[in-house]
Amino acid sequence: MSIAIDDVSRQREWGPLRQLLRSQPFWVTVALGLMCLVMAHVSNVFFTDDNFFNVTRNFAFIGIIALGMTAVIITGGIDLSVGSVVGISGIATGMVLNAGYHWWLGILAGILTALACGLVNGLLIAYLKLSSFIVTLGMFGIARSLAQVLSQNHMIYQLGPDEKIFNDVGGGVLFGVAHTFIVLLVLMFVLIIAFRYTTWGRWVYAIGGNEQAARLTGVPVNRIKVSVYVLSGLMSGISAVMLVGWQGAAINAMGTGYELRAIASSVIGGADLMGGAGGAYGAFIGAALIEVIRNSLLLAGVDANWEGTFIGLFIVFAVLLSKFRGMRSG
Amino acid sequence: MRLFELQGISKNFGAIQALNGVNLKIDSGEVLGLMGDNGAGKSTMIKIMAGNFPPSSGEIWLKGEKVAFQNPLDARKKGIEVVYQDLALCDNLTAAENVFLGREAKIKFGPFKFIHYAAMFREAARHFAELKSETRPRDLVKQMSGGQRQAVAIARTRLSKPDIVLMDEPTAAISVRQVAEVLDLIRRLRDRGVAVILISHRMPDVFAVCDHVSVMRRGKVVADKPIGTTSPEEVTGLITGAIEKA
């Protein structure tokens, strides 16, 4: 009898292959591969180094933010403030550089500003039990407005004595890809490990799965909740600093609309807005897919106004896909 | 020495007297059935035993010592585990992850600590084997039957090696076959010397596994009998009030 149970306990309901076939990021990767194959025939520009460089750089800014967004979404929350946080964080960086300080102080200013925004979001949501939608909607308005106030609605394009170094941080190239893309890859790997192999990561999933159960078993639910909003802020800050460096200027409209693109990336990559599901690779591949759709339409000579339609269809399709997966397992 | 005893426990919420001088006792390796209609005071009893709130008056004795629980974590430290009615499981995690939730096994890697999945799978498998449950540690809880989910919730209580396990309506919402599975799990706990307090509405389940039955009505214990000296009919009468006291 006990031998039989030992045999059973080593098995699992779904083998590795079946798990792969049921994972949304896998199918998004397949879709992305197919799209690239089609584009290889449609356009002779698609598979050039230049285009690869542009595409990877373009989606890296959103991809970094989507990583933080995914952590928030897994806990069952949402962060609508990321675009505005990019705005105020970029302005903070720009102002510090413009005042003639070191390049790393500029970076620090941007990151700290973003962390502060994330911390405020997190504290209000975790300890005052306010809805994440409302709190981050508030921060969405506040951060953008403060960015406009601080910059007095001017563009900051003189980035002080360290301008060259700073522009190289954000706009530089390494191994044929933009620095930002390398940052995205590194952060993605760190988060893949963190989600799977640290208690922090498991607790993030546990809170999304059953917050009450997590509390009863002694998971520090409030602290973990604060941490995901701080992480989301941090990612927005990193993205903002890289953006300012790449563009060589800070404007207060920077990051407008990024929240929706980041949410779309997470959701296409398998994140469930009800919480409990999602992943770092999913956020990466979701962001990549959106950019490749955009790029493909452009190269195929389709009117740019169609972009929203195609991306919108993909989002709805992704949610449908996860719904069907949910139905079969339920 | 008695393992666990409640003496003259009363609890009032404002003007409402939820419990009125309740006595209850249980020893190691015993299964006590706690029965009563809705509003009889069963939930208040569990919450006092689990440390959710203190009694208004009365004493709690644990292993010959008078105790007062500050909160559920305190009660757990002193050896009382609760299996909640909704089981408090995360559907999106594996059985092993649920068993170890909040108490994950970790392995050091330089300055970092990572989750030690191999140890968790191995330990969880051992607990399931002890419970003789065909539950697979690597499966997600959302794929599991009601009986397997109970096994996960019960295996979780085994981590702290408790003296007493409180089970709140474990057989309320599952199929007949799974009920048999859960009753077997309760017997395994009993065989390992654990005192189980089973709160249940289901007469057949109580008569199948319990050594004693306590019946509550309107905040009082109206009967406390060895299972062999009573019958479902008598217990029903006690629950409804048709029989005043036994």
mmCIF file with all atom_site columns, C-alpha atoms in Angstrom, chain B residues 7-160:
data_model
loop_
_atom_site.group_PDB
_atom_site.id
_atom_site.type_symbol
_atom_site.label_atom_id
_atom_site.label_alt_id
_atom_site.label_comp_id
_atom_site.label_asym_id
_atom_site.label_entity_id
_atom_site.label_seq_id
_atom_site.pdbx_PDB_ins_code
_atom_site.Cartn_x
_atom_site.Cartn_y
_atom_site.Cartn_z
_atom_site.occupancy
_atom_site.B_iso_or_equiv
_atom_site.pdbx_formal_charge
_atom_site.auth_seq_id
_atom_site.auth_comp_id
_atom_site.auth_asym_id
_atom_site.auth_atom_id
_atom_site.pdbx_PDB_model_num
ATOM 1   C CA . GLN B 1 7   ? -13.852 24.963 32.328  1.00 0.00 ? 7   GLN B CA 1
ATOM 2   C CA . GLY B 1 8   ? -16.908 27.167 32.701  1.00 0.00 ? 8   GLY B CA 1
ATOM 3   C CA . ILE B 1 9   ? -16.284 29.112 29.507  1.00 0.00 ? 9   ILE B CA 1
ATOM 4   C CA . SER B 1 10  ? -18.693 31.996 28.919  1.00 0.00 ? 10  SER B CA 1
ATOM 5   C CA . LYS B 1 11  ? -18.648 34.535 26.143  1.00 0.00 ? 11  LYS B CA 1
ATOM 6   C CA . ASN B 1 12  ? -20.902 37.468 25.604  1.00 0.00 ? 12  ASN B CA 1
ATOM 7   C CA . PHE B 1 13  ? -20.943 39.951 22.777  1.00 0.00 ? 13  PHE B CA 1
ATOM 8   C CA . GLY B 1 14  ? -22.643 42.954 24.354  1.00 0.00 ? 14  GLY B CA 1
ATOM 9   C CA . ALA B 1 15  ? -26.041 41.753 25.520  1.00 0.00 ? 15  ALA B CA 1
ATOM 10  C CA . ILE B 1 16  ? -25.822 38.499 23.579  1.00 0.00 ? 16  ILE B CA 1
ATOM 11  C CA . GLN B 1 17  ? -24.702 35.505 25.619  1.00 0.00 ? 17  GLN B CA 1
ATOM 12  C CA . ALA B 1 18  ? -23.075 33.227 23.053  1.00 0.00 ? 18  ALA B CA 1
ATOM 13  C CA . LEU B 1 19  ? -21.605 30.727 25.534  1.00 0.00 ? 19  LEU B CA 1
ATOM 14  C CA . ASN B 1 20  ? -22.784 30.064 29.055  1.00 0.00 ? 20  ASN B CA 1
ATOM 15  C CA . GLY B 1 21  ? -20.544 28.042 31.378  1.00 0.00 ? 21  GLY B CA 1
ATOM 16  C CA . VAL B 1 22  ? -19.313 25.500 28.854  1.00 0.00 ? 22  VAL B CA 1
ATOM 17  C CA . ASN B 1 23  ? -17.134 22.544 29.899  1.00 0.00 ? 23  ASN B CA 1
ATOM 18  C CA . LEU B 1 24  ? -15.227 20.427 27.417  1.00 0.00 ? 24  LEU B CA 1
ATOM 19  C CA . LYS B 1 25  ? -12.373 17.954 27.728  1.00 0.00 ? 25  LYS B CA 1
ATOM 20  C CA . ILE B 1 26  ? -10.305 15.796 25.419  1.00 0.00 ? 26  ILE B CA 1
ATOM 21  C CA . ASP B 1 27  ? -7.309  13.486 25.698  1.00 0.00 ? 27  ASP B CA 1
ATOM 22  C CA . SER B 1 28  ? -4.580  12.434 23.274  1.00 0.00 ? 28  SER B CA 1
ATOM 23  C CA . GLY B 1 29  ? -5.736  10.053 20.572  1.00 0.00 ? 29  GLY B CA 1
ATOM 24  C CA . GLU B 1 30  ? -9.379  10.925 21.104  1.00 0.00 ? 30  GLU B CA 1
ATOM 25  C CA . VAL B 1 31  ? -11.869 12.227 18.587  1.00 0.00 ? 31  VAL B CA 1
ATOM 26  C CA . LEU B 1 32  ? -14.509 14.508 20.034  1.00 0.00 ? 32  LEU B CA 1
ATOM 27  C CA . GLY B 1 33  ? -17.587 15.361 17.992  1.00 0.00 ? 33  GLY B CA 1
ATOM 28  C CA . LEU B 1 34  ? -18.997 18.802 18.666  1.00 0.00 ? 34  LEU B CA 1
ATOM 29  C CA . MET B 1 35  ? -22.567 19.055 17.444  1.00 0.00 ? 35  MET B CA 1
ATOM 30  C CA . GLY B 1 36  ? -25.290 21.616 17.557  1.00 0.00 ? 36  GLY B CA 1
ATOM 31  C CA . ASP B 1 37  ? -27.678 23.631 15.466  1.00 0.00 ? 37  ASP B CA 1
ATOM 32  C CA . ASN B 1 38  ? -26.744 26.931 13.823  1.00 0.00 ? 38  ASN B CA 1
ATOM 33  C CA . GLY B 1 39  ? -26.329 29.540 16.539  1.00 0.00 ? 39  GLY B CA 1
ATOM 34  C CA . ALA B 1 40  ? -25.757 26.959 19.266  1.00 0.00 ? 40  ALA B CA 1
ATOM 35  C CA . GLY B 1 41  ? -22.297 28.421 19.911  1.00 0.00 ? 41  GLY B CA 1
ATOM 36  C CA . LYS B 1 42  ? -20.042 26.003 18.021  1.00 0.00 ? 42  LYS B CA 1
ATOM 37  C CA . SER B 1 43  ? -18.225 28.685 16.027  1.00 0.00 ? 43  SER B CA 1
ATOM 38  C CA . THR B 1 44  ? -17.671 30.781 19.140  1.00 0.00 ? 44  THR B CA 1
ATOM 39  C CA . MET B 1 45  ? -16.183 27.705 20.813  1.00 0.00 ? 45  MET B CA 1
ATOM 40  C CA . ILE B 1 46  ? -13.773 27.051 17.944  1.00 0.00 ? 46  ILE B CA 1
ATOM 41  C CA . LYS B 1 47  ? -12.701 30.674 17.867  1.00 0.00 ? 47  LYS B CA 1
ATOM 42  C CA . ILE B 1 48  ? -11.946 30.640 21.586  1.00 0.00 ? 48  ILE B CA 1
ATOM 43  C CA . MET B 1 49  ? -9.995  27.383 21.284  1.00 0.00 ? 49  MET B CA 1
ATOM 44  C CA . ALA B 1 50  ? -8.098  28.683 18.232  1.00 0.00 ? 50  ALA B CA 1
ATOM 45  C CA . GLY B 1 51  ? -7.180  31.946 19.924  1.00 0.00 ? 51  GLY B CA 1
ATOM 46  C CA . ASN B 1 52  ? -9.263  34.266 17.720  1.00 0.00 ? 52  ASN B CA 1
ATOM 47  C CA . PHE B 1 53  ? -10.688 35.917 20.851  1.00 0.00 ? 53  PHE B CA 1
ATOM 48  C CA . PRO B 1 54  ? -10.554 35.303 24.614  1.00 0.00 ? 54  PRO B CA 1
ATOM 49  C CA . PRO B 1 55  ? -13.497 34.034 26.658  1.00 0.00 ? 55  PRO B CA 1
ATOM 50  C CA . SER B 1 56  ? -15.389 36.533 28.876  1.00 0.00 ? 56  SER B CA 1
ATOM 51  C CA . SER B 1 57  ? -14.898 34.162 31.786  1.00 0.00 ? 57  SER B CA 1
ATOM 52  C CA . GLY B 1 58  ? -13.730 30.608 32.390  1.00 0.00 ? 58  GLY B CA 1
ATOM 53  C CA . GLU B 1 59  ? -10.421 28.802 32.162  1.00 0.00 ? 59  GLU B CA 1
ATOM 54  C CA . ILE B 1 60  ? -8.504  26.933 29.458  1.00 0.00 ? 60  ILE B CA 1
ATOM 55  C CA . TRP B 1 61  ? -6.153  24.189 30.628  1.00 0.00 ? 61  TRP B CA 1
ATOM 56  C CA . LEU B 1 62  ? -3.556  22.677 28.321  1.00 0.00 ? 62  LEU B CA 1
ATOM 57  C CA . LYS B 1 63  ? -1.360  19.814 29.579  1.00 0.00 ? 63  LYS B CA 1
ATOM 58  C CA . GLY B 1 64  ? -1.964  20.738 33.197  1.00 0.00 ? 64  GLY B CA 1
ATOM 59  C CA . GLU B 1 65  ? -1.245  24.408 32.671  1.00 0.00 ? 65  GLU B CA 1
ATOM 60  C CA . LYS B 1 66  ? -3.653  27.288 32.575  1.00 0.00 ? 66  LYS B CA 1
ATOM 61  C CA . VAL B 1 67  ? -3.282  29.109 29.261  1.00 0.00 ? 67  VAL B CA 1
ATOM 62  C CA . ALA B 1 68  ? -4.585  32.241 27.561  1.00 0.00 ? 68  ALA B CA 1
ATOM 63  C CA . PHE B 1 69  ? -4.136  32.557 23.794  1.00 0.00 ? 69  PHE B CA 1
ATOM 64  C CA . GLN B 1 70  ? -3.165  36.008 22.529  1.00 0.00 ? 70  GLN B CA 1
ATOM 65  C CA . ASN B 1 71  ? -3.973  35.233 18.882  1.00 0.00 ? 71  ASN B CA 1
ATOM 66  C CA . PRO B 1 72  ? -4.221  32.265 16.480  1.00 0.00 ? 72  PRO B CA 1
ATOM 67  C CA . LEU B 1 73  ? -0.448  32.178 15.994  1.00 0.00 ? 73  LEU B CA 1
ATOM 68  C CA . ASP B 1 74  ? -0.010  31.867 19.753  1.00 0.00 ? 74  ASP B CA 1
ATOM 69  C CA . ALA B 1 75  ? -2.495  28.988 19.913  1.00 0.00 ? 75  ALA B CA 1
ATOM 70  C CA . ARG B 1 76  ? -0.634  27.277 17.076  1.00 0.00 ? 76  ARG B CA 1
ATOM 71  C CA . LYS B 1 77  ? 2.667   27.654 18.918  1.00 0.00 ? 77  LYS B CA 1
ATOM 72  C CA . LYS B 1 78  ? 1.102   26.007 21.945  1.00 0.00 ? 78  LYS B CA 1
ATOM 73  C CA . GLY B 1 79  ? 0.040   23.038 19.841  1.00 0.00 ? 79  GLY B CA 1
ATOM 74  C CA . ILE B 1 80  ? -3.443  23.765 18.504  1.00 0.00 ? 80  ILE B CA 1
ATOM 75  C CA . GLU B 1 81  ? -3.961  23.711 14.740  1.00 0.00 ? 81  GLU B CA 1
ATOM 76  C CA . VAL B 1 82  ? -7.165  24.537 12.894  1.00 0.00 ? 82  VAL B CA 1
ATOM 77  C CA . VAL B 1 83  ? -8.411  23.148 9.607   1.00 0.00 ? 83  VAL B CA 1
ATOM 78  C CA . TYR B 1 84  ? -10.782 25.856 8.431   1.00 0.00 ? 84  TYR B CA 1
ATOM 79  C CA . GLN B 1 85  ? -14.034 25.062 6.704   1.00 0.00 ? 85  GLN B CA 1
ATOM 80  C CA . ASP B 1 86  ? -12.851 26.682 3.460   1.00 0.00 ? 86  ASP B CA 1
ATOM 81  C CA . LEU B 1 87  ? -9.452  24.958 4.003   1.00 0.00 ? 87  LEU B CA 1
ATOM 82  C CA . ALA B 1 88  ? -7.498  28.182 3.352   1.00 0.00 ? 88  ALA B CA 1
ATOM 83  C CA . LEU B 1 89  ? -5.721  26.783 0.282   1.00 0.00 ? 89  LEU B CA 1
ATOM 84  C CA . CYS B 1 90  ? -4.258  28.637 -2.688  1.00 0.00 ? 90  CYS B CA 1
ATOM 85  C CA . ASP B 1 91  ? -5.644  26.971 -5.814  1.00 0.00 ? 91  ASP B CA 1
ATOM 86  C CA . ASN B 1 92  ? -2.856  28.278 -8.011  1.00 0.00 ? 92  ASN B CA 1
ATOM 87  C CA . LEU B 1 93  ? -0.065  26.649 -5.991  1.00 0.00 ? 93  LEU B CA 1
ATOM 88  C CA . THR B 1 94  ? 0.994   23.012 -5.753  1.00 0.00 ? 94  THR B CA 1
ATOM 89  C CA . ALA B 1 95  ? 0.047   20.736 -2.872  1.00 0.00 ? 95  ALA B CA 1
ATOM 90  C CA . ALA B 1 96  ? 3.569   20.923 -1.434  1.00 0.00 ? 96  ALA B CA 1
ATOM 91  C CA . GLU B 1 97  ? 3.658   24.716 -1.685  1.00 0.00 ? 97  GLU B CA 1
ATOM 92  C CA . ASN B 1 98  ? 0.344   24.892 0.152   1.00 0.00 ? 98  ASN B CA 1
ATOM 93  C CA . VAL B 1 99  ? 1.531   22.557 2.886   1.00 0.00 ? 99  VAL B CA 1
ATOM 94  C CA . PHE B 1 100 ? 4.605   24.731 3.429   1.00 0.00 ? 100 PHE B CA 1
ATOM 95  C CA . LEU B 1 101 ? 2.989   28.124 2.784   1.00 0.00 ? 101 LEU B CA 1
ATOM 96  C CA . GLY B 1 102 ? 4.510   30.646 5.171   1.00 0.00 ? 102 GLY B CA 1
ATOM 97  C CA . ARG B 1 103 ? 7.033   28.028 6.377   1.00 0.00 ? 103 ARG B CA 1
ATOM 98  C CA . GLU B 1 104 ? 8.902   27.214 3.167   1.00 0.00 ? 104 GLU B CA 1
ATOM 99  C CA . ALA B 1 105 ? 11.982  25.006 3.218   1.00 0.00 ? 105 ALA B CA 1
ATOM 100 C CA . LYS B 1 106 ? 14.977  27.047 2.098   1.00 0.00 ? 106 LYS B CA 1
ATOM 101 C CA . ILE B 1 107 ? 18.501  26.412 0.923   1.00 0.00 ? 107 ILE B CA 1
ATOM 102 C CA . LYS B 1 108 ? 21.335  28.909 1.242   1.00 0.00 ? 108 LYS B CA 1
ATOM 103 C CA . PHE B 1 109 ? 23.241  29.933 -1.841  1.00 0.00 ? 109 PHE B CA 1
ATOM 104 C CA . GLY B 1 110 ? 25.848  32.518 -0.899  1.00 0.00 ? 110 GLY B CA 1
ATOM 105 C CA . PRO B 1 111 ? 24.006  35.494 0.569   1.00 0.00 ? 111 PRO B CA 1
ATOM 106 C CA . PHE B 1 112 ? 20.698  34.378 -0.958  1.00 0.00 ? 112 PHE B CA 1
ATOM 107 C CA . LYS B 1 113 ? 18.116  31.909 0.248   1.00 0.00 ? 113 LYS B CA 1
ATOM 108 C CA . PHE B 1 114 ? 16.150  29.938 -2.293  1.00 0.00 ? 114 PHE B CA 1
ATOM 109 C CA . ILE B 1 115 ? 13.149  27.677 -1.922  1.00 0.00 ? 115 ILE B CA 1
ATOM 110 C CA . HIS B 1 116 ? 14.207  24.058 -1.531  1.00 0.00 ? 116 HIS B CA 1
ATOM 111 C CA . TYR B 1 117 ? 11.587  22.385 -3.710  1.00 0.00 ? 117 TYR B CA 1
ATOM 112 C CA . ALA B 1 118 ? 13.120  18.916 -3.489  1.00 0.00 ? 118 ALA B CA 1
ATOM 113 C CA . ALA B 1 119 ? 12.878  18.967 0.316   1.00 0.00 ? 119 ALA B CA 1
ATOM 114 C CA . MET B 1 120 ? 9.333   20.324 0.205   1.00 0.00 ? 120 MET B CA 1
ATOM 115 C CA . PHE B 1 121 ? 8.159   17.681 -2.277  1.00 0.00 ? 121 PHE B CA 1
ATOM 116 C CA . ARG B 1 122 ? 9.837   14.942 -0.260  1.00 0.00 ? 122 ARG B CA 1
ATOM 117 C CA . GLU B 1 123 ? 8.417   16.076 3.082   1.00 0.00 ? 123 GLU B CA 1
ATOM 118 C CA . ALA B 1 124 ? 4.931   16.673 1.693   1.00 0.00 ? 124 ALA B CA 1
ATOM 119 C CA . ALA B 1 125 ? 4.992   13.215 0.076   1.00 0.00 ? 125 ALA B CA 1
ATOM 120 C CA . ARG B 1 126 ? 5.939   11.712 3.425   1.00 0.00 ? 126 ARG B CA 1
ATOM 121 C CA . HIS B 1 127 ? 3.021   13.455 5.152   1.00 0.00 ? 127 HIS B CA 1
ATOM 122 C CA . PHE B 1 128 ? 0.584   12.304 2.467   1.00 0.00 ? 128 PHE B CA 1
ATOM 123 C CA . ALA B 1 129 ? 1.915   8.761  2.765   1.00 0.00 ? 129 ALA B CA 1
ATOM 124 C CA . GLU B 1 130 ? 1.416   8.895  6.540   1.00 0.00 ? 130 GLU B CA 1
ATOM 125 C CA . LEU B 1 131 ? -2.147  9.962  5.947   1.00 0.00 ? 131 LEU B CA 1
ATOM 126 C CA . LYS B 1 132 ? -2.418  7.204  3.327   1.00 0.00 ? 132 LYS B CA 1
ATOM 127 C CA . SER B 1 133 ? -3.729  9.742  0.866   1.00 0.00 ? 133 SER B CA 1
ATOM 128 C CA . GLU B 1 134 ? -3.064  9.525  -2.860  1.00 0.00 ? 134 GLU B CA 1
ATOM 129 C CA . THR B 1 135 ? -2.211  13.181 -3.104  1.00 0.00 ? 135 THR B CA 1
ATOM 130 C CA . ARG B 1 136 ? 0.631   14.228 -5.358  1.00 0.00 ? 136 ARG B CA 1
ATOM 131 C CA . PRO B 1 137 ? 2.846   17.013 -3.973  1.00 0.00 ? 137 PRO B CA 1
ATOM 132 C CA . ARG B 1 138 ? 3.593   18.432 -7.428  1.00 0.00 ? 138 ARG B CA 1
ATOM 133 C CA . ASP B 1 139 ? -0.031  18.830 -8.512  1.00 0.00 ? 139 ASP B CA 1
ATOM 134 C CA . LEU B 1 140 ? -1.833  22.134 -8.370  1.00 0.00 ? 140 LEU B CA 1
ATOM 135 C CA . VAL B 1 141 ? -4.534  22.231 -5.722  1.00 0.00 ? 141 VAL B CA 1
ATOM 136 C CA . LYS B 1 142 ? -7.076  23.439 -8.294  1.00 0.00 ? 142 LYS B CA 1
ATOM 137 C CA . GLN B 1 143 ? -6.863  20.028 -10.015 1.00 0.00 ? 143 GLN B CA 1
ATOM 138 C CA . MET B 1 144 ? -7.686  18.144 -6.835  1.00 0.00 ? 144 MET B CA 1
ATOM 139 C CA . SER B 1 145 ? -10.749 16.416 -5.430  1.00 0.00 ? 145 SER B CA 1
ATOM 140 C CA . GLY B 1 146 ? -12.360 17.508 -2.170  1.00 0.00 ? 146 GLY B CA 1
ATOM 141 C CA . GLY B 1 147 ? -10.735 14.628 -0.276  1.00 0.00 ? 147 GLY B CA 1
ATOM 142 C CA . GLN B 1 148 ? -7.280  15.458 -1.601  1.00 0.00 ? 148 GLN B CA 1
ATOM 143 C CA . ARG B 1 149 ? -7.758  19.112 -0.690  1.00 0.00 ? 149 ARG B CA 1
ATOM 144 C CA . GLN B 1 150 ? -8.605  18.043 2.861   1.00 0.00 ? 150 GLN B CA 1
ATOM 145 C CA . ALA B 1 151 ? -5.434  15.940 2.894   1.00 0.00 ? 151 ALA B CA 1
ATOM 146 C CA . VAL B 1 152 ? -3.416  19.023 1.906   1.00 0.00 ? 152 VAL B CA 1
ATOM 147 C CA . ALA B 1 153 ? -5.035  21.105 4.656   1.00 0.00 ? 153 ALA B CA 1
ATOM 148 C CA . ILE B 1 154 ? -4.451  18.353 7.213   1.00 0.00 ? 154 ILE B CA 1
ATOM 149 C CA . ALA B 1 155 ? -0.872  17.706 6.086   1.00 0.00 ? 155 ALA B CA 1
ATOM 150 C CA . ARG B 1 156 ? -0.254  21.414 6.671   1.00 0.00 ? 156 ARG B CA 1
ATOM 151 C CA . THR B 1 157 ? -1.218  21.009 10.324  1.00 0.00 ? 157 THR B CA 1
ATOM 152 C CA . ARG B 1 158 ? 1.294   18.132 10.650  1.00 0.00 ? 158 ARG B CA 1
ATOM 153 C CA . LEU B 1 159 ? 4.258   20.465 10.148  1.00 0.00 ? 159 LEU B CA 1
ATOM 154 C CA . SER B 1 160 ? 4.005   21.891 13.646  1.00 0.00 ? 160 SER B CA 1
#
